[in-house]
JSON list of C-alpha atoms in Angstrom, two decimals:
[
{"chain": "A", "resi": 1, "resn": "UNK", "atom": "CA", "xyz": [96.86, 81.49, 102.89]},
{"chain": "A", "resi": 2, "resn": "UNK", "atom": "CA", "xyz": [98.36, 83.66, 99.91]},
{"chain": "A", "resi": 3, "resn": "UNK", "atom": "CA", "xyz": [101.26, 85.93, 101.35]},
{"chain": "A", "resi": 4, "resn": "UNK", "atom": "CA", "xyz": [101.59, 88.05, 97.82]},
{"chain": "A", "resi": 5, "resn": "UNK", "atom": "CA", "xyz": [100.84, 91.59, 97.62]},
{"chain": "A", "resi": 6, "resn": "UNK", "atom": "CA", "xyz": [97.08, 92.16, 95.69]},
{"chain": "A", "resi": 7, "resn": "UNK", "atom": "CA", "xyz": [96.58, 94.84, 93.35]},
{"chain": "A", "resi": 8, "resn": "UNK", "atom": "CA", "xyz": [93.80, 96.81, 93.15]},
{"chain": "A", "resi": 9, "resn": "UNK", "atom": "CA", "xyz": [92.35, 99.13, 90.66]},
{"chain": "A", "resi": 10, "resn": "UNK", "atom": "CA", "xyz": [91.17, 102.26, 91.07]},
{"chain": "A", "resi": 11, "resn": "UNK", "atom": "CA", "xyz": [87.68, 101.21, 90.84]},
{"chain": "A", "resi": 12, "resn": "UNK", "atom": "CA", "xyz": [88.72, 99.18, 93.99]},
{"chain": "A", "resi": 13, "resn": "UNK", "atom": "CA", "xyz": [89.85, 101.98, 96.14]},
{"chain": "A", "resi": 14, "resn": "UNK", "atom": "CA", "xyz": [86.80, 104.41, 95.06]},
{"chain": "A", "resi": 15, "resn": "UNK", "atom": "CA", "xyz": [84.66, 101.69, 96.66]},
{"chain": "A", "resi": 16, "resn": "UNK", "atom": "CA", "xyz": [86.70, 101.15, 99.57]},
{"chain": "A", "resi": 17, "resn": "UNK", "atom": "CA", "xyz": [86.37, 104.93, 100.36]},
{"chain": "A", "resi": 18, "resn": "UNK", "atom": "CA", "xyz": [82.31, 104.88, 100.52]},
{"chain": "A", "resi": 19, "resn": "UNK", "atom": "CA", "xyz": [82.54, 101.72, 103.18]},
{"chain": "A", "resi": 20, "resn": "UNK", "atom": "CA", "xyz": [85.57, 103.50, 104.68]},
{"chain": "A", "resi": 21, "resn": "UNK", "atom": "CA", "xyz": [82.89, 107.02, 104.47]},
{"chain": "A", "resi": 22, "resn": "UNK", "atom": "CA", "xyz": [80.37, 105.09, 106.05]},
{"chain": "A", "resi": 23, "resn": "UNK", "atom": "CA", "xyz": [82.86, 103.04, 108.86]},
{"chain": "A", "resi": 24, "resn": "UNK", "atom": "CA", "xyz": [83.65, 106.88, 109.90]},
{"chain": "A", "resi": 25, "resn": "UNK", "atom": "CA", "xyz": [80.00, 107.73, 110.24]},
{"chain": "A", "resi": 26, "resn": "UNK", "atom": "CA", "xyz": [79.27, 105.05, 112.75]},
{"chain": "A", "resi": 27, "resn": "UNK", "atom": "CA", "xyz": [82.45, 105.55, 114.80]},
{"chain": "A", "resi": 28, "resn": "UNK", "atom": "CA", "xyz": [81.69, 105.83, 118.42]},
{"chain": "A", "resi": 29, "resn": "UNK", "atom": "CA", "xyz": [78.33, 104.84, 118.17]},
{"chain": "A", "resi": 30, "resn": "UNK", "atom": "CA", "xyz": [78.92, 100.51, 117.65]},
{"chain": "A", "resi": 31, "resn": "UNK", "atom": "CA", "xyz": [79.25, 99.23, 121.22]},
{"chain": "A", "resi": 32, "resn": "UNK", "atom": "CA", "xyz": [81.90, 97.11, 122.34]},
{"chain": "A", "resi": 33, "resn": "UNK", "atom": "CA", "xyz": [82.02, 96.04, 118.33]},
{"chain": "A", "resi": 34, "resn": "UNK", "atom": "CA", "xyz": [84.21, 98.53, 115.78]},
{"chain": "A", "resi": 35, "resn": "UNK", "atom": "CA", "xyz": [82.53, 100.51, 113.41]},
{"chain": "A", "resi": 36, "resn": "UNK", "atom": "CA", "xyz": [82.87, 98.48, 110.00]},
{"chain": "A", "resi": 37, "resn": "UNK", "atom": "CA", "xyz": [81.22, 99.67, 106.12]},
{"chain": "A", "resi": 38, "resn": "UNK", "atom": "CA", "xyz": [80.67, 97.29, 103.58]},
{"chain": "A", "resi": 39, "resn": "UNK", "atom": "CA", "xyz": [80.06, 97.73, 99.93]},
{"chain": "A", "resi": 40, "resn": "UNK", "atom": "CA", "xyz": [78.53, 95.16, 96.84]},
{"chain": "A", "resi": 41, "resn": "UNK", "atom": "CA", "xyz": [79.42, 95.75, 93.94]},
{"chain": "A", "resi": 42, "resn": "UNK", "atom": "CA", "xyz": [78.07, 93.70, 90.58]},
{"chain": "A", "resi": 43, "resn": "UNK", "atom": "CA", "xyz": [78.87, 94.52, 87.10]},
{"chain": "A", "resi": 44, "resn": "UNK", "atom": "CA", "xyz": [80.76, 97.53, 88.03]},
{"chain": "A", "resi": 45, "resn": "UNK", "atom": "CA", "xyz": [77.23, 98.82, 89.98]},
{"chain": "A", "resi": 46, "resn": "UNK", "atom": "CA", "xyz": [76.86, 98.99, 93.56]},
{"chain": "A", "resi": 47, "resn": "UNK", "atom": "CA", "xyz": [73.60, 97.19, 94.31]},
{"chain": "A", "resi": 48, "resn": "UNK", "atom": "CA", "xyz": [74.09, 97.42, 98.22]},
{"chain": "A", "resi": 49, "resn": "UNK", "atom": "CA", "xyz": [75.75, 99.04, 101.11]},
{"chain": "A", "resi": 50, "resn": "UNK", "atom": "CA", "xyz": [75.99, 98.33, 104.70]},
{"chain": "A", "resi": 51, "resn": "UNK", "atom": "CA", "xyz": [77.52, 99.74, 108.04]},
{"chain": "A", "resi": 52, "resn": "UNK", "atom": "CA", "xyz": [77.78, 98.27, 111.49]},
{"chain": "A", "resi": 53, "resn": "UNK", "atom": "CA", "xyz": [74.26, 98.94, 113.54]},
{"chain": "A", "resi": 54, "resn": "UNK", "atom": "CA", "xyz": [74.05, 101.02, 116.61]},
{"chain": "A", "resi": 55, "resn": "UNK", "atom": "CA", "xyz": [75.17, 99.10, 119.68]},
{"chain": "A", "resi": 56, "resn": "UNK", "atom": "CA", "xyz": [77.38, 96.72, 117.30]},
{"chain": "A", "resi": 57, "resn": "UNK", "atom": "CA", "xyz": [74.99, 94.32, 115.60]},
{"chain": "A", "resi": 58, "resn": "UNK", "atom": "CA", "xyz": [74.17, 93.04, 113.23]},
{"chain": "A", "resi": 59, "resn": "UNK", "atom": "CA", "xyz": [77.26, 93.67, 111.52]},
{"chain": "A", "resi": 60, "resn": "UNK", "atom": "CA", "xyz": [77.99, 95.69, 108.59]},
{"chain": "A", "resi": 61, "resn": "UNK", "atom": "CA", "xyz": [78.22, 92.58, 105.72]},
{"chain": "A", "resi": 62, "resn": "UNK", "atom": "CA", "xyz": [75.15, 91.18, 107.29]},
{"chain": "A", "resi": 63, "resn": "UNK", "atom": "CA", "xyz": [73.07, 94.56, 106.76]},
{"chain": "A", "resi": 64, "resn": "UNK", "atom": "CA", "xyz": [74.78, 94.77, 103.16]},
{"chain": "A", "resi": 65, "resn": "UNK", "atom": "CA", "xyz": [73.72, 91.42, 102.18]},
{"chain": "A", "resi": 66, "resn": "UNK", "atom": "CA", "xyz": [70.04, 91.66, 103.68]},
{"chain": "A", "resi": 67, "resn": "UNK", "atom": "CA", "xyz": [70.09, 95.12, 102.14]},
{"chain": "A", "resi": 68, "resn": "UNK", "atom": "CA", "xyz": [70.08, 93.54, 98.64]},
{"chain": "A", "resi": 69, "resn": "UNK", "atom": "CA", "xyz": [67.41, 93.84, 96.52]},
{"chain": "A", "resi": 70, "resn": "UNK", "atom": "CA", "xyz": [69.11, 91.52, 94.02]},
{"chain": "A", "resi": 71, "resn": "UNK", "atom": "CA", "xyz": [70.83, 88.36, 93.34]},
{"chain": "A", "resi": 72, "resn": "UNK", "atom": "CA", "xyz": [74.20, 88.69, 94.72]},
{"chain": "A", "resi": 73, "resn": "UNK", "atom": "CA", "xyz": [75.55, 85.48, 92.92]},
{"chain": "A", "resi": 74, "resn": "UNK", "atom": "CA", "xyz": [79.03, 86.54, 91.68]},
{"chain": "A", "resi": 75, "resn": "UNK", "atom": "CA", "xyz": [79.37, 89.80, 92.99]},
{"chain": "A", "resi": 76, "resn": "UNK", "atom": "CA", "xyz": [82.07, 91.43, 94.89]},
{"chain": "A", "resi": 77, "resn": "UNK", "atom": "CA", "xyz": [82.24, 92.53, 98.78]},
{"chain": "A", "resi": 78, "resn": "UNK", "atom": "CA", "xyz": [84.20, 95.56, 99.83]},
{"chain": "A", "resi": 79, "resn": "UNK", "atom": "CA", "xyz": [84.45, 96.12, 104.00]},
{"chain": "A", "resi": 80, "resn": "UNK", "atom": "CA", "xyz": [87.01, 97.49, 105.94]},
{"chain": "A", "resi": 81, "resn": "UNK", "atom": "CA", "xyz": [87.28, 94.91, 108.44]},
{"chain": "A", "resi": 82, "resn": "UNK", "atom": "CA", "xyz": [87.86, 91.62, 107.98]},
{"chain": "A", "resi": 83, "resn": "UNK", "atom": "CA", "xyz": [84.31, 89.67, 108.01]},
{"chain": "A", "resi": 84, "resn": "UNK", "atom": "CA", "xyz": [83.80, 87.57, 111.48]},
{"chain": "A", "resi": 85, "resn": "UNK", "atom": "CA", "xyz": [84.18, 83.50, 111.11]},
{"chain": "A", "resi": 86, "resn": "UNK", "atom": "CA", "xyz": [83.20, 83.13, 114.93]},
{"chain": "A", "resi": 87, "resn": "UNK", "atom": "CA", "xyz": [79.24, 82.72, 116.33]},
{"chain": "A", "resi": 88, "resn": "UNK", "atom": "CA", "xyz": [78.83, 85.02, 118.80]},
{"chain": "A", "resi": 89, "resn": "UNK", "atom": "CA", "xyz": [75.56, 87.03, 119.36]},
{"chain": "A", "resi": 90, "resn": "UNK", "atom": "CA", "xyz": [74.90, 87.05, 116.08]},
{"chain": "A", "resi": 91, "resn": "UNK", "atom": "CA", "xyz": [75.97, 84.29, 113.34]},
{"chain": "A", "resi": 92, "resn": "UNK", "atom": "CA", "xyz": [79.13, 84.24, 111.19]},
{"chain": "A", "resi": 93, "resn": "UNK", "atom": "CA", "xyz": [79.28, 86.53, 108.50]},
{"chain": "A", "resi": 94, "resn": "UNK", "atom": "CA", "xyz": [81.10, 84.66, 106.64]},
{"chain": "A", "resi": 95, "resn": "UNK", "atom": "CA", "xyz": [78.74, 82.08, 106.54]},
{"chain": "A", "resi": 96, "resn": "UNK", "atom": "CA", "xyz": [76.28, 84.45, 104.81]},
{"chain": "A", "resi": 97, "resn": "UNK", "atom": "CA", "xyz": [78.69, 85.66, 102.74]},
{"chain": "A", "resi": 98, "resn": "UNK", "atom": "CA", "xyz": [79.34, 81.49, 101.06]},
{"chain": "A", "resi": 99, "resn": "UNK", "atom": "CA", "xyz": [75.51, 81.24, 101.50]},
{"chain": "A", "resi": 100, "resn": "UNK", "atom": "CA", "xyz": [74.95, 84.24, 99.27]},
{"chain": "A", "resi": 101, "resn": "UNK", "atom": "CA", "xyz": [77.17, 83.06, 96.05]},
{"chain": "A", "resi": 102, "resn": "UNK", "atom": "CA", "xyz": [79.41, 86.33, 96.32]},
{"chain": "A", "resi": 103, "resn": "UNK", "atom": "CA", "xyz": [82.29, 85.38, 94.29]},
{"chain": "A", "resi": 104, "resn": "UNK", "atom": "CA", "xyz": [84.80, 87.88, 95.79]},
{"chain": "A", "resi": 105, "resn": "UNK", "atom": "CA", "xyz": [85.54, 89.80, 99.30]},
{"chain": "A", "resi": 106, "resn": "UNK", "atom": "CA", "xyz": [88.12, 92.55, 99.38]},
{"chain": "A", "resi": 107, "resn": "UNK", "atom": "CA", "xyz": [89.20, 93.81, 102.78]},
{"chain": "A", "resi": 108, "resn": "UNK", "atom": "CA", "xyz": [91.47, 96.56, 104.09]},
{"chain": "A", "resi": 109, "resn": "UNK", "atom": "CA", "xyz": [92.90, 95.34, 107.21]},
{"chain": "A", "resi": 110, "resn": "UNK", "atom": "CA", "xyz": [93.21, 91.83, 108.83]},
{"chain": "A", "resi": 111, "resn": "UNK", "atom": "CA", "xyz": [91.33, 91.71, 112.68]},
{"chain": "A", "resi": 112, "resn": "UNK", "atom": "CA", "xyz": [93.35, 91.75, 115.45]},
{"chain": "A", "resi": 113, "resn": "UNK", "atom": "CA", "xyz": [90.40, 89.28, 117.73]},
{"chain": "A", "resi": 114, "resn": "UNK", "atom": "CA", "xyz": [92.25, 86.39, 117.88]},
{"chain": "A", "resi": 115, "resn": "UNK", "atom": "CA", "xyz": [88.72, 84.22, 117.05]},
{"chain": "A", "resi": 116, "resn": "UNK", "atom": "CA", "xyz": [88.98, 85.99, 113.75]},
{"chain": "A", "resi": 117, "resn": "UNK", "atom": "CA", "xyz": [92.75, 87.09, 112.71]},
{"chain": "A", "resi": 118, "resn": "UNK", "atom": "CA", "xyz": [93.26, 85.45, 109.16]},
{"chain": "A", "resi": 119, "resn": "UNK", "atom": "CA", "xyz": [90.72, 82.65, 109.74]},
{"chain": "A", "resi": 120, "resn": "UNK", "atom": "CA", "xyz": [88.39, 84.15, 107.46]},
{"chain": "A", "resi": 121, "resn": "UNK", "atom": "CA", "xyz": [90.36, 84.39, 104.66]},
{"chain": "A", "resi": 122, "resn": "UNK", "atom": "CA", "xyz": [90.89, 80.98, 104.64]},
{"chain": "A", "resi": 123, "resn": "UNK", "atom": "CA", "xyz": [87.07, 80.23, 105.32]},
{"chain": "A", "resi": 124, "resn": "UNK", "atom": "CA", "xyz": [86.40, 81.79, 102.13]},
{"chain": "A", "resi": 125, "resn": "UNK", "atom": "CA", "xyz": [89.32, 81.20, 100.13]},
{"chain": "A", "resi": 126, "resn": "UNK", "atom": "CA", "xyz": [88.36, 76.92, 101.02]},
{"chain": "A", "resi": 127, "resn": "UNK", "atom": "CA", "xyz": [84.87, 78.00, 99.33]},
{"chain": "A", "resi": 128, "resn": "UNK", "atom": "CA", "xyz": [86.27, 79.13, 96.09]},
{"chain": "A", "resi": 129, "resn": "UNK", "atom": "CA", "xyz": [86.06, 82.67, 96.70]},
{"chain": "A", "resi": 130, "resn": "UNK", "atom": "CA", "xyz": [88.20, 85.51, 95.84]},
{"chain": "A", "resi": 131, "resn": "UNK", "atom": "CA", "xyz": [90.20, 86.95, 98.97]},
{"chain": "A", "resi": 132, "resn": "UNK", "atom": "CA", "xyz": [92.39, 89.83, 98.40]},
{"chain": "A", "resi": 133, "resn": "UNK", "atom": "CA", "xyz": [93.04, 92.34, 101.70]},
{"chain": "A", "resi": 134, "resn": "UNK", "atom": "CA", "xyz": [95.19, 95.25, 102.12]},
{"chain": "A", "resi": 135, "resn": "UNK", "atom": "CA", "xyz": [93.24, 97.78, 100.17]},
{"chain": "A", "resi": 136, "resn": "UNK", "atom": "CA", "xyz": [93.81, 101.55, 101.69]},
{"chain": "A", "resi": 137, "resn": "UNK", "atom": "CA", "xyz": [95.58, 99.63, 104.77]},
{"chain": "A", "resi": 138, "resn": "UNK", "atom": "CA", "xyz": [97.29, 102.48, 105.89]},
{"chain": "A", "resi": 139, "resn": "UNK", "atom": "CA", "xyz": [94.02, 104.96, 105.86]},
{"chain": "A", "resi": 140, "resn": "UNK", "atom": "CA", "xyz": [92.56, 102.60, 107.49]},
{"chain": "A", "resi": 141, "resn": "UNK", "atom": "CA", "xyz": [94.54, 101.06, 109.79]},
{"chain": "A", "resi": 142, "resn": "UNK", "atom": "CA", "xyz": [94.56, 105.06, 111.42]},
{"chain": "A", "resi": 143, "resn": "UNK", "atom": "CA", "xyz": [90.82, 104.61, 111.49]},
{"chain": "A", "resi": 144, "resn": "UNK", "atom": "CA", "xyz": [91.08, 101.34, 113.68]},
{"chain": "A", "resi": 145, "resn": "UNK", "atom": "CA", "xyz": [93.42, 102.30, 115.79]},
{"chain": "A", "resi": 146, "resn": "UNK", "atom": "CA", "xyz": [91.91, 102.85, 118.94]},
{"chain": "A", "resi": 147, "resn": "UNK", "atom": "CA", "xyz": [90.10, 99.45, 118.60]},
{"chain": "A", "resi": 148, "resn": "UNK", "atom": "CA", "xyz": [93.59, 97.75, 118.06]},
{"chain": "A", "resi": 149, "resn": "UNK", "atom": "CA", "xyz": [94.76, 99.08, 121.18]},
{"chain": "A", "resi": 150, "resn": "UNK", "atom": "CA", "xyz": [91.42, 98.62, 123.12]},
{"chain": "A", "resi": 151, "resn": "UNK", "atom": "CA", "xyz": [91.62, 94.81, 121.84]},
{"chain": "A", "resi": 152, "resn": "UNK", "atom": "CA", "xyz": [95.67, 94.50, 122.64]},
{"chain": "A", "resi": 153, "resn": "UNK", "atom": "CA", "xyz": [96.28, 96.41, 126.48]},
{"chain": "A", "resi": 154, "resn": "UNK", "atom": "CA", "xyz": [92.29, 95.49, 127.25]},
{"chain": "A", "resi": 155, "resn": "UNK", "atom": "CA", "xyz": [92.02, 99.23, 128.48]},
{"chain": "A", "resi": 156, "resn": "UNK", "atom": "CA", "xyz": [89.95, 101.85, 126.92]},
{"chain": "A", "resi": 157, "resn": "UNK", "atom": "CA", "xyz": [91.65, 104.25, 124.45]},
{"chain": "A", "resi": 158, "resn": "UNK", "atom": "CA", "xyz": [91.52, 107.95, 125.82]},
{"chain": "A", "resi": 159, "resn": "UNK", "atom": "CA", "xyz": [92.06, 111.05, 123.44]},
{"chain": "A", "resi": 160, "resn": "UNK", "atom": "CA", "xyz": [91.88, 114.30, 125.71]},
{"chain": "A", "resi": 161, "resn": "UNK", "atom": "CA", "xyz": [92.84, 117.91, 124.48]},
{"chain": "A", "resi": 162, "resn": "UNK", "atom": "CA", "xyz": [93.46, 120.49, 127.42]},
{"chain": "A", "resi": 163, "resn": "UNK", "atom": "CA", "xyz": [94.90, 124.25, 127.28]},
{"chain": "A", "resi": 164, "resn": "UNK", "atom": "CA", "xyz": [97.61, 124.85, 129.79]},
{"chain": "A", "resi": 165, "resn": "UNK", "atom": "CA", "xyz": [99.53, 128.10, 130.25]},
{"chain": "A", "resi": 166, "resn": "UNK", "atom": "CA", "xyz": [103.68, 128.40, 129.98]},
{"chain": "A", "resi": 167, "resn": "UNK", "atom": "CA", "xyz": [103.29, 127.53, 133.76]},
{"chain": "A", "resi": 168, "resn": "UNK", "atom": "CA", "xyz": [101.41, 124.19, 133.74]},
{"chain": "A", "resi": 169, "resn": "UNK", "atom": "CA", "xyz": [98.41, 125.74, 135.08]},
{"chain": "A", "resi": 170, "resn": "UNK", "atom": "CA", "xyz": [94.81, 125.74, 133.59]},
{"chain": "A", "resi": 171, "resn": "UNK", "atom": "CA", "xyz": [93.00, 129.26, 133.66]},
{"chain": "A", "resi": 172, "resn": "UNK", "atom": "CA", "xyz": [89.07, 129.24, 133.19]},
{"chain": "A", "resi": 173, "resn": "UNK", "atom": "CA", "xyz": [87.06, 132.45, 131.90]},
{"chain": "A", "resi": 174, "resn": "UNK", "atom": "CA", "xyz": [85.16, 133.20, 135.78]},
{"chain": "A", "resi": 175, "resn": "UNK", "atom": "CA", "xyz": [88.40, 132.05, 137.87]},
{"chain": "A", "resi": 176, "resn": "UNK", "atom": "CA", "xyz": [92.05, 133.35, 137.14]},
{"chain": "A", "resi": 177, "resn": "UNK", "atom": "CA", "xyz": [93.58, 129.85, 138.44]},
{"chain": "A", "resi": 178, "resn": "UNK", "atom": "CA", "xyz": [91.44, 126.85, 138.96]},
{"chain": "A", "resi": 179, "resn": "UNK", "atom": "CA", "xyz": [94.02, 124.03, 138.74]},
{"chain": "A", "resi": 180, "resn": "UNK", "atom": "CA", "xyz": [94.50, 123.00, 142.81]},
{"chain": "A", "resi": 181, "resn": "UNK", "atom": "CA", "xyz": [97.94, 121.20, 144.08]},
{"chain": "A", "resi": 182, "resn": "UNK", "atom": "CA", "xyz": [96.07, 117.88, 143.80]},
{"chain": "A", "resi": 183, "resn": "UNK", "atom": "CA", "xyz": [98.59, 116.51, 141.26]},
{"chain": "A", "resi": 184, "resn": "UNK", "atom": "CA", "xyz": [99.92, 113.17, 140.74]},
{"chain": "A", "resi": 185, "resn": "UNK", "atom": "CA", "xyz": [102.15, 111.60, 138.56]},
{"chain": "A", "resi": 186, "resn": "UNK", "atom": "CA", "xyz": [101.62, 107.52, 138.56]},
{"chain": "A", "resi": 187, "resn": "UNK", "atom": "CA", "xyz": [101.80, 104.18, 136.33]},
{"chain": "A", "resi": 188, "resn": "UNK", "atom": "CA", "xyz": [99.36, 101.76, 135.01]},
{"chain": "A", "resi": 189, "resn": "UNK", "atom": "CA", "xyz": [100.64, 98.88, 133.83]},
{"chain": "A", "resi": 190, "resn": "UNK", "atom": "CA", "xyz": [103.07, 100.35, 131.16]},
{"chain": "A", "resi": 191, "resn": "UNK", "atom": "CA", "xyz": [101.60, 103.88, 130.94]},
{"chain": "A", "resi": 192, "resn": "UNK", "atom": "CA", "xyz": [103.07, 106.99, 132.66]},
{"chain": "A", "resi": 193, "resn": "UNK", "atom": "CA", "xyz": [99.91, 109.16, 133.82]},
{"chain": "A", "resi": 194, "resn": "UNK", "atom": "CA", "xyz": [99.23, 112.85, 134.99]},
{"chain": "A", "resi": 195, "resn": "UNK", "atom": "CA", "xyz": [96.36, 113.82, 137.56]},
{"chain": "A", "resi": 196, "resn": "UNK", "atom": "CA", "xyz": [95.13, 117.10, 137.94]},
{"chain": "A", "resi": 197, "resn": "UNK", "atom": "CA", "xyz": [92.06, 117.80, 140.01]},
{"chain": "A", "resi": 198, "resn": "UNK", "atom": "CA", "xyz": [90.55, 121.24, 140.25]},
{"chain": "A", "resi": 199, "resn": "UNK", "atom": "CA", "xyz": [88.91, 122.87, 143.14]},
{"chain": "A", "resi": 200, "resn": "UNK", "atom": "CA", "xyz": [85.50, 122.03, 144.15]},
{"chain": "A", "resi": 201, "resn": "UNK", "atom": "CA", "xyz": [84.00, 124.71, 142.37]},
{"chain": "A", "resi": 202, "resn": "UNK", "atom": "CA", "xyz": [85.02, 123.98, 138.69]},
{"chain": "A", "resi": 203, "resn": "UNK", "atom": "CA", "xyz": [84.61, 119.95, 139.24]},
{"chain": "A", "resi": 204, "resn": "UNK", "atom": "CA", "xyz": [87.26, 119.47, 136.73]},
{"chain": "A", "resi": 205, "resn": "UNK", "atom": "CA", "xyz": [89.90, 116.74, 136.12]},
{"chain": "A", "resi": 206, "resn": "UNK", "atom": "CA", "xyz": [92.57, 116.29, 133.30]},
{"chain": "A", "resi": 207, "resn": "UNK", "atom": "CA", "xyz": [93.52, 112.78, 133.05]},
{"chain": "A", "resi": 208, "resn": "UNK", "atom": "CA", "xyz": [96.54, 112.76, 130.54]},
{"chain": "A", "resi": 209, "resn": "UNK", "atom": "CA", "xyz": [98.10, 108.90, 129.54]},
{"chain": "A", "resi": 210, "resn": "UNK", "atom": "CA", "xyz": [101.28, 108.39, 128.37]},
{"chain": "A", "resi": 211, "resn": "UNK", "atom": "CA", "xyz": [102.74, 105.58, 126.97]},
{"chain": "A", "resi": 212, "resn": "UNK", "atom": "CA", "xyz": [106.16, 104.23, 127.79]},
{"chain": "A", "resi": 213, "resn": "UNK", "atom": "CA", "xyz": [106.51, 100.85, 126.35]}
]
């Protein structure tokens, strides 16, 4: 497998965005799967887009390919993810992608599921295709994120955004004080975490996690 830096154009990144546009449209809504777009490109035309389906399959190449309308022989794959090698539920993608003639794949960001991590780069690159990955990593290596972590500590990841006043205490508009003394402070694994458990009128709890390692 090719350790060099790829360039990229800026015809390259423009397409990147749409999947990357459409990978943000499906986030949250892809199952136990992460949210992936996928753009074909031939002769400088897209002729097909695709996105990861609701509830995680089929996957976003998959749609893009069967999306087609038209020959896909030598054209070019943009996705943000790198394409699954593995069967699963559904079949490989990259299996369609060899069985469709598409001469080149460009992905952002290399898989972190261990079935998949690099394999599929040299899947394709052993079939005479174009690999190149790395493409708007950073953008959108803040997109997958939360699926990294979900996939490395096997826990789910949990955003929460609470208002507290100066005195650690949450106020609601019908009660002046609602937070109760029900507080604990405990550890998961590796994470520091904060309970706070209202009173039974208000049925509220603020769950706060904290990494520490």
């Amino acid at each position: 497998m090719s350790t060099k830096k790829h360039k990229f154009t800026l015809k390259d990144k423009f397409y990147m965005e749409i999947a990357l546009d459409m990978t943000r449209s499906r986030h949250g809504l892809t199952g136990s799967n992460p949210s992936v777009g996928c753009v074909i490109v031939k002769n400088d035309k897209i002729i097909s887009i695709g996105q990861t389906s609701f509830n995680g399959r089929p996957h976003a190449e998959s749609n893009a390919i069967n999306n087609s309308f038209e020959d896909l022989k030598g054209s070019k794959m943009y996705v943000t993810l790198e394409p699954c090698c593995h069967h699963g539920l559904t079949p490989p993608c990259t299996d369609l992608i060899i069985k469709s003639k598409i001469s080149e794949v460009i992905y952002s960001v290399t898989d972190i599921d261990k079935r998949v991590s690099n394999k599929s780069f040299k899947i394709l690159n052993s079939k005479k295709i174009i690999v190149k990955k790395g493409l708007l990593k950073k953008k959108i290596e803040r997109f997958y994120h939360p699926y990294f972590f979900n996939r490395k500590k096997k826990l789910p990841y949990v955003t929460g955004k609470i208002a507290i006043s100066k005195n650690n205490i949450i106020y609601s508009k019908y009660q002046k004080k609602i937070t109760k003394i029900i507080q604990k402070n405990f550890k998961i694994n590796n994470f520091k975490c904060f309970l706070s458990i209202s009173d039974e009128k208000n049925y509220s709890i603020a769950f706060t996690i904290i990494q520490t390692s």
